[in-house]
Tab-separated table of N, CA, C and O in Angstrom:
chain	number	residue	atom	x	y	z
A	245	MET	N	-39.551	27.848	2.785
A	245	MET	CA	-38.936	28.886	3.596
A	245	MET	C	-38.203	29.864	2.695
A	245	MET	O	-37.067	29.632	2.312
A	246	SER	N	-38.876	30.899	2.309
A	246	SER	CA	-38.221	31.921	1.496
A	246	SER	C	-37.868	33.110	2.374
A	246	SER	O	-38.714	33.624	3.110
A	247	GLU	N	-36.621	33.490	2.304
A	247	GLU	CA	-36.168	34.641	3.085
A	247	GLU	C	-36.354	35.899	2.256
A	247	GLU	O	-35.889	35.980	1.127
A	248	LYS	N	-37.022	36.882	2.834
A	248	LYS	CA	-37.243	38.130	2.119
A	248	LYS	C	-36.104	39.089	2.434
A	248	LYS	O	-35.707	39.234	3.588
A	249	GLN	N	-35.604	39.719	1.384
A	249	GLN	CA	-34.547	40.700	1.568
A	249	GLN	C	-35.203	42.070	1.692
A	249	GLN	O	-36.084	42.427	0.922
A	250	ALA	N	-34.776	42.833	2.683
A	250	ALA	CA	-35.350	44.146	2.922
A	250	ALA	C	-35.043	45.085	1.753
A	250	ALA	O	-33.977	45.016	1.151
A	251	HIS	N	-35.993	45.934	1.448
A	251	HIS	CA	-35.795	46.929	0.388
A	251	HIS	C	-34.791	47.965	0.863
A	251	HIS	O	-34.946	48.529	1.942
A	252	LYS	N	-33.780	48.216	0.061
A	252	LYS	CA	-32.756	49.190	0.422
A	252	LYS	C	-32.897	50.408	-0.470
A	252	LYS	O	-32.943	50.290	-1.686
A	253	ARG	N	-32.976	51.587	0.157
A	253	ARG	CA	-33.111	52.821	-0.604
A	253	ARG	C	-31.828	53.123	-1.359
A	253	ARG	O	-30.733	52.892	-0.859
A	254	VAL	N	-31.975	53.658	-2.552
A	254	VAL	CA	-30.838	54.116	-3.346
A	254	VAL	C	-31.022	55.605	-3.555
A	254	VAL	O	-32.078	56.046	-4.010
A	255	ILE	N	-30.011	56.388	-3.169
A	255	ILE	CA	-30.078	57.829	-3.347
A	255	ILE	C	-29.016	58.258	-4.347
A	255	ILE	O	-28.024	57.554	-4.555
A	256	GLN	N	-29.242	59.401	-4.964
A	256	GLN	CA	-28.326	59.910	-5.977
A	256	GLN	C	-28.081	61.374	-5.690
A	256	GLN	O	-29.023	62.135	-5.475
A	257	GLY	N	-26.806	61.780	-5.669
A	257	GLY	CA	-26.497	63.171	-5.385
A	257	GLY	C	-25.089	63.541	-5.802
A	257	GLY	O	-24.307	62.700	-6.251
A	258	ARG	N	-24.764	64.822	-5.634
A	258	ARG	CA	-23.468	65.362	-6.015
A	258	ARG	C	-22.553	65.429	-4.787
A	258	ARG	O	-22.982	65.856	-3.717
A	259	VAL	N	-21.298	65.003	-4.947
A	259	VAL	CA	-20.331	65.051	-3.856
A	259	VAL	C	-19.939	66.505	-3.617
A	259	VAL	O	-19.494	67.193	-4.531
A	260	VAL	N	-20.140	66.980	-2.379
A	260	VAL	CA	-19.827	68.368	-2.065
A	260	VAL	C	-18.590	68.513	-1.191
A	260	VAL	O	-17.973	69.575	-1.179
A	261	SER	N	-18.224	67.468	-0.435
A	261	SER	CA	-17.003	67.557	0.368
A	261	SER	C	-16.538	66.175	0.795
A	261	SER	O	-17.289	65.203	0.784
A	262	LYS	N	-15.264	66.132	1.161
A	262	LYS	CA	-14.689	64.925	1.756
A	262	LYS	C	-14.765	65.125	3.262
A	262	LYS	O	-14.361	66.162	3.767
A	263	ALA	N	-15.288	64.145	3.963
A	263	ALA	CA	-15.513	64.290	5.403
A	263	ALA	C	-14.686	63.263	6.164
A	263	ALA	O	-15.211	62.298	6.681
A	264	GLY	N	-13.383	63.463	6.195
A	264	GLY	CA	-12.533	62.528	6.911
A	264	GLY	C	-12.151	61.336	6.053
A	264	GLY	O	-12.341	61.329	4.844
A	265	ASN	N	-11.639	60.303	6.682
A	265	ASN	CA	-11.180	59.119	5.978
A	265	ASN	C	-12.365	58.227	5.608
A	265	ASN	O	-13.186	57.893	6.451
A	266	LYS	N	-12.470	57.844	4.337
A	266	LYS	CA	-13.495	56.939	3.820
A	266	LYS	C	-14.907	57.497	3.916
A	266	LYS	O	-15.876	56.746	3.917
A	267	SER	N	-15.059	58.808	3.993
A	267	SER	CA	-16.376	59.425	4.069
A	267	SER	C	-16.473	60.589	3.102
A	267	SER	O	-15.522	61.351	2.957
A	268	VAL	N	-17.601	60.719	2.448
A	268	VAL	CA	-17.880	61.874	1.604
A	268	VAL	C	-19.302	62.349	1.896
A	268	VAL	O	-20.153	61.571	2.318
A	269	VAL	N	-19.529	63.636	1.666
A	269	VAL	CA	-20.850	64.219	1.867
A	269	VAL	C	-21.459	64.466	0.496
A	269	VAL	O	-20.830	65.076	-0.370
A	270	ILE	N	-22.689	63.972	0.299
A	270	ILE	CA	-23.376	64.218	-0.967
A	270	ILE	C	-24.614	65.069	-0.699
A	270	ILE	O	-25.219	64.995	0.373
A	271	LEU	N	-24.971	65.883	-1.692
A	271	LEU	CA	-26.148	66.741	-1.621
A	271	LEU	C	-27.212	66.144	-2.539
A	271	LEU	O	-27.000	66.020	-3.745
A	272	VAL	N	-28.336	65.742	-1.951
A	272	VAL	CA	-29.417	65.118	-2.694
A	272	VAL	C	-30.534	66.148	-2.876
A	272	VAL	O	-30.966	66.781	-1.921
A	273	GLU	N	-30.962	66.313	-4.124
A	273	GLU	CA	-32.025	67.262	-4.458
A	273	GLU	C	-33.274	66.495	-4.845
A	273	GLU	O	-33.206	65.541	-5.605
A	274	ARG	N	-34.414	66.897	-4.298
A	274	ARG	CA	-35.675	66.288	-4.703
A	274	ARG	C	-36.691	67.392	-4.940
A	274	ARG	O	-36.571	68.485	-4.389
A	275	LYS	N	-37.662	67.111	-5.784
A	275	LYS	CA	-38.682	68.098	-6.123
A	275	LYS	C	-40.010	67.646	-5.539
A	275	LYS	O	-40.420	66.501	-5.737
A	276	VAL	N	-40.658	68.549	-4.813
A	276	VAL	CA	-41.940	68.257	-4.188
A	276	VAL	C	-42.926	69.367	-4.525
A	276	VAL	O	-42.532	70.480	-4.865
A	277	VAL	N	-44.191	69.059	-4.401
A	277	VAL	CA	-45.232	70.050	-4.629
A	277	VAL	C	-45.508	70.764	-3.311
A	277	VAL	O	-45.751	70.118	-2.281
A	278	HIS	N	-45.474	72.100	-3.334
A	278	HIS	CA	-45.744	72.904	-2.152
A	278	HIS	C	-47.193	72.697	-1.725
A	278	HIS	O	-48.102	72.720	-2.570
A	279	ALA	N	-47.431	72.506	-0.440
A	279	ALA	CA	-48.761	72.175	0.054
A	279	ALA	C	-49.779	73.286	-0.190
A	279	ALA	O	-50.923	73.024	-0.562
A	280	LYS	N	-49.370	74.526	0.006
A	280	LYS	CA	-50.308	75.634	-0.130
A	280	LYS	C	-50.382	76.181	-1.552
A	280	LYS	O	-51.462	76.417	-2.090
A	281	TYR	N	-49.229	76.405	-2.164
A	281	TYR	CA	-49.189	77.102	-3.449
A	281	TYR	C	-49.204	76.179	-4.665
A	281	TYR	O	-49.277	76.639	-5.792
A	282	ARG	N	-49.102	74.848	-4.455
A	282	ARG	CA	-49.138	73.872	-5.544
A	282	ARG	C	-48.078	74.127	-6.605
A	282	ARG	O	-48.306	73.923	-7.791
A	283	LYS	N	-46.946	74.608	-6.173
A	283	LYS	CA	-45.828	74.860	-7.078
A	283	LYS	C	-44.728	73.849	-6.762
A	283	LYS	O	-44.554	73.463	-5.605
A	284	ILE	N	-43.989	73.424	-7.772
A	284	ILE	CA	-42.890	72.484	-7.550
A	284	ILE	C	-41.699	73.243	-6.990
A	284	ILE	O	-41.234	74.215	-7.588
A	285	VAL	N	-41.221	72.808	-5.831
A	285	VAL	CA	-40.079	73.436	-5.176
A	285	VAL	C	-39.002	72.389	-4.930
A	285	VAL	O	-39.285	71.192	-4.821
A	286	LYS	N	-37.749	72.831	-4.838
A	286	LYS	CA	-36.628	71.932	-4.595
A	286	LYS	C	-36.359	71.826	-3.104
A	286	LYS	O	-36.389	72.821	-2.390
A	287	ARG	N	-36.078	70.632	-2.670
A	287	ARG	CA	-35.677	70.377	-1.284
A	287	ARG	C	-34.310	69.701	-1.336
A	287	ARG	O	-34.084	68.819	-2.157
A	288	PHE	N	-33.419	70.096	-0.431
A	288	PHE	CA	-32.062	69.573	-0.411
A	288	PHE	C	-31.780	68.915	0.930
A	288	PHE	O	-32.264	69.359	1.968
A	289	LYS	N	-30.975	67.859	0.887
A	289	LYS	CA	-30.519	67.215	2.117
A	289	LYS	C	-29.121	66.662	1.886
A	289	LYS	O	-28.816	66.157	0.806
A	290	LYS	N	-28.286	66.764	2.906
A	290	LYS	CA	-26.928	66.232	2.825
A	290	LYS	C	-26.865	64.892	3.548
A	290	LYS	O	-27.418	64.727	4.628
A	291	TYR	N	-26.194	63.946	2.928
A	291	TYR	CA	-25.966	62.633	3.513
A	291	TYR	C	-24.469	62.362	3.547
A	291	TYR	O	-23.756	62.664	2.586
A	292	THR	N	-23.997	61.765	4.616
A	292	THR	CA	-22.616	61.296	4.693
A	292	THR	C	-22.623	59.832	4.277
A	292	THR	O	-23.368	59.031	4.842
A	293	ILE	N	-21.816	59.496	3.267
A	293	ILE	CA	-21.780	58.112	2.794
A	293	ILE	C	-20.383	57.527	2.982
A	293	ILE	O	-19.397	58.256	3.069
A	294	HIS	N	-20.335	56.216	3.034
A	294	HIS	CA	-19.082	55.489	3.250
A	294	HIS	C	-18.460	55.129	1.907
A	294	HIS	O	-19.082	54.451	1.093
A	295	ASP	N	-17.242	55.617	1.670
A	295	ASP	CA	-16.508	55.350	0.429
A	295	ASP	C	-15.232	54.595	0.790
A	295	ASP	O	-14.198	55.188	1.060
A	296	GLU	N	-15.330	53.281	0.803
A	296	GLU	CA	-14.236	52.419	1.286
A	296	GLU	C	-12.939	52.598	0.506
A	296	GLU	O	-11.868	52.663	1.086
A	297	ASN	N	-13.009	52.688	-0.825
A	297	ASN	CA	-11.803	52.690	-1.651
A	297	ASN	C	-11.412	54.063	-2.183
A	297	ASN	O	-10.614	54.164	-3.105
A	298	HIS	N	-11.975	55.128	-1.633
A	298	HIS	CA	-11.654	56.509	-2.039
A	298	HIS	C	-11.816	56.704	-3.549
A	298	HIS	O	-10.953	57.253	-4.204
A	299	GLU	N	-12.936	56.263	-4.091
A	299	GLU	CA	-13.166	56.328	-5.535
A	299	GLU	C	-13.745	57.668	-5.991
A	299	GLU	O	-13.630	58.015	-7.150
A	300	THR	N	-14.384	58.394	-5.101
A	300	THR	CA	-15.087	59.621	-5.496
A	300	THR	C	-14.218	60.851	-5.313
A	300	THR	O	-13.261	60.850	-4.549
A	301	LYS	N	-14.585	61.903	-6.059
A	301	LYS	CA	-13.957	63.198	-5.856
A	301	LYS	C	-15.046	64.263	-5.889
A	301	LYS	O	-16.177	63.992	-6.328
A	302	ILE	N	-14.745	65.452	-5.437
A	302	ILE	CA	-15.732	66.524	-5.357
A	302	ILE	C	-16.244	66.851	-6.758
A	302	ILE	O	-15.471	66.989	-7.696
A	303	GLY	N	-17.558	66.967	-6.883
A	303	GLY	CA	-18.185	67.272	-8.162
A	303	GLY	C	-18.787	66.066	-8.854
A	303	GLY	O	-19.589	66.215	-9.774
A	304	ASP	N	-18.433	64.856	-8.450
A	304	ASP	CA	-19.002	63.642	-9.048
A	304	ASP	C	-20.474	63.499	-8.668
A	304	ASP	O	-20.869	63.865	-7.558
A	305	VAL	N	-21.252	62.957	-9.581
A	305	VAL	CA	-22.621	62.559	-9.257
A	305	VAL	C	-22.567	61.062	-8.998
A	305	VAL	O	-22.141	60.296	-9.854
A	306	VAL	N	-22.968	60.666	-7.787
A	306	VAL	CA	-22.840	59.272	-7.370
A	306	VAL	C	-24.177	58.743	-6.877
A	306	VAL	O	-25.088	59.504	-6.560
A	307	SER	N	-24.268	57.423	-6.788
A	307	SER	CA	-25.417	56.810	-6.143
A	307	SER	C	-24.907	56.039	-4.931
A	307	SER	O	-23.775	55.541	-4.916
A	308	ALA	N	-25.758	55.984	-3.915
A	308	ALA	CA	-25.411	55.304	-2.666
A	308	ALA	C	-26.576	54.419	-2.271
A	308	ALA	O	-27.738	54.707	-2.589
A	309	ILE	N	-26.263	53.328	-1.587
A	309	ILE	CA	-27.287	52.369	-1.182
A	309	ILE	C	-27.331	52.296	0.339
A	309	ILE	O	-26.294	52.408	1.008
A	310	GLU	N	-28.526	52.110	0.861
A	310	GLU	CA	-28.729	52.053	2.294
A	310	GLU	C	-28.080	50.797	2.870
A	310	GLU	O	-28.088	49.735	2.245
A	311	CYS	N	-27.517	50.916	4.058
A	311	CYS	CA	-26.907	49.777	4.738
A	311	CYS	C	-27.106	49.944	6.244
A	311	CYS	O	-27.683	50.932	6.684
A	312	LYS	N	-26.619	48.985	7.000
A	312	LYS	CA	-26.735	49.138	8.450
A	312	LYS	C	-25.856	50.307	8.890
A	312	LYS	O	-24.854	50.616	8.221
A	313	PRO	N	-26.193	50.990	9.976
A	313	PRO	CA	-25.418	52.158	10.388
A	313	PRO	C	-23.940	51.834	10.619
A	313	PRO	O	-23.592	50.899	11.325
A	314	ILE	N	-23.081	52.628	9.970
A	314	ILE	CA	-21.638	52.454	10.093
A	314	ILE	C	-21.115	53.326	11.228
A	314	ILE	O	-20.187	52.958	11.927
A	315	SER	N	-21.723	54.492	11.389
A	315	SER	CA	-21.380	55.395	12.482
A	315	SER	C	-22.636	56.176	12.838
A	315	SER	O	-23.730	55.878	12.359
A	316	LYS	N	-22.468	57.220	13.644
A	316	LYS	CA	-23.615	58.022	14.075
A	316	LYS	C	-24.334	58.663	12.896
A	316	LYS	O	-25.568	58.753	12.877
A	317	THR	N	-23.588	59.105	11.889
A	317	THR	CA	-24.189	59.822	10.766
A	317	THR	C	-24.182	59.046	9.450
A	317	THR	O	-24.813	59.492	8.497
A	318	LYS	N	-23.495	57.916	9.366
A	318	LYS	CA	-23.389	57.170	8.107
A	318	LYS	C	-24.273	55.932	8.110
A	318	LYS	O	-24.069	55.023	8.904
A	319	ALA	N	-25.256	55.916	7.179
A	319	ALA	CA	-26.101	54.744	7.011
A	319	ALA	C	-26.249	54.396	5.532
A	319	ALA	O	-27.123	53.626	5.155
A	320	PHE	N	-25.404	54.994	4.692
A	320	PHE	CA	-25.378	54.700	3.263
A	320	PHE	C	-23.946	54.397	2.861
A	320	PHE	O	-23.006	54.949	3.437
A	321	ARG	N	-23.787	53.524	1.857
A	321	ARG	CA	-22.451	53.272	1.335
A	321	ARG	C	-22.432	53.531	-0.162
A	321	ARG	O	-23.456	53.423	-0.837
A	322	PHE	N	-21.267	53.872	-0.655
A	322	PHE	CA	-21.072	54.210	-2.058
A	322	PHE	C	-21.421	53.019	-2.935
A	322	PHE	O	-21.054	51.885	-2.641
A	323	LYS	N	-22.144	53.283	-4.055
A	323	LYS	CA	-22.504	52.224	-4.991
A	323	LYS	C	-21.770	52.394	-6.310
A	323	LYS	O	-21.039	51.498	-6.723
A	324	GLU	N	-21.937	53.554	-6.984
A	324	GLU	CA	-21.285	53.759	-8.274
A	324	GLU	C	-21.218	55.244	-8.615
A	324	GLU	O	-21.984	56.039	-8.087
A	325	ILE	N	-20.285	55.575	-9.507
A	325	ILE	CA	-20.194	56.930	-10.027
A	325	ILE	C	-21.068	57.006	-11.271
A	325	ILE	O	-20.915	56.203	-12.198
A	326	ILE	N	-21.974	57.962	-11.302
A	326	ILE	CA	-22.869	58.130	-12.449
A	326	ILE	C	-22.242	59.089	-13.467
A	326	ILE	O	-22.194	58.799	-14.647
A	327	THR	N	-21.763	60.225	-12.967
A	327	THR	CA	-21.102	61.220	-13.825
A	327	THR	C	-19.870	61.722	-13.105
A	327	THR	O	-19.939	62.096	-11.939
A	328	ALA	N	-18.743	61.748	-13.796
A	328	ALA	CA	-17.504	62.267	-13.212
A	328	ALA	C	-17.536	63.783	-13.252
A	328	ALA	O	-17.957	64.389	-14.238
A	329	GLY	N	-17.105	64.409	-12.169
A	329	GLY	CA	-17.058	65.867	-12.082
A	329	GLY	C	-15.634	66.360	-12.149
A	329	GLY	O	-14.685	65.578	-12.291
A	330	VAL	N	-15.478	67.670	-12.027
A	330	VAL	CA	-14.164	68.274	-12.045
A	330	VAL	C	-13.848	68.812	-10.663
A	330	VAL	O	-14.579	69.651	-10.142
A	331	GLU	N	-12.782	68.284	-10.063
A	331	GLU	CA	-12.390	68.742	-8.731
A	331	GLU	C	-11.509	69.978	-8.873
A	331	GLU	O	-10.554	69.992	-9.642
A	332	LEU	N	-11.885	71.034	-8.164
A	332	LEU	CA	-11.132	72.291	-8.228
A	332	LEU	C	-10.128	72.394	-7.118
A	332	LEU	O	-10.248	71.892	-6.083
């Protein structure tokens, strides 16, 4: 009886704002090939992640891991800081 653990997505992005208590918004950039023109284009998406211990600040590059939904918009939690940024 081996229990399989579900694959959890890990995303990486830059913190763009603090969204209330224990929440931060990160901007994730990915590069895709345009269907018609075959050119590499950037696509952006914002995710709200759960930061339990208030470790992040605006400008940090962080990684987040998928978890069960914490609220209506939060389904990722903070994992680690990759690069420290400068908060203005």
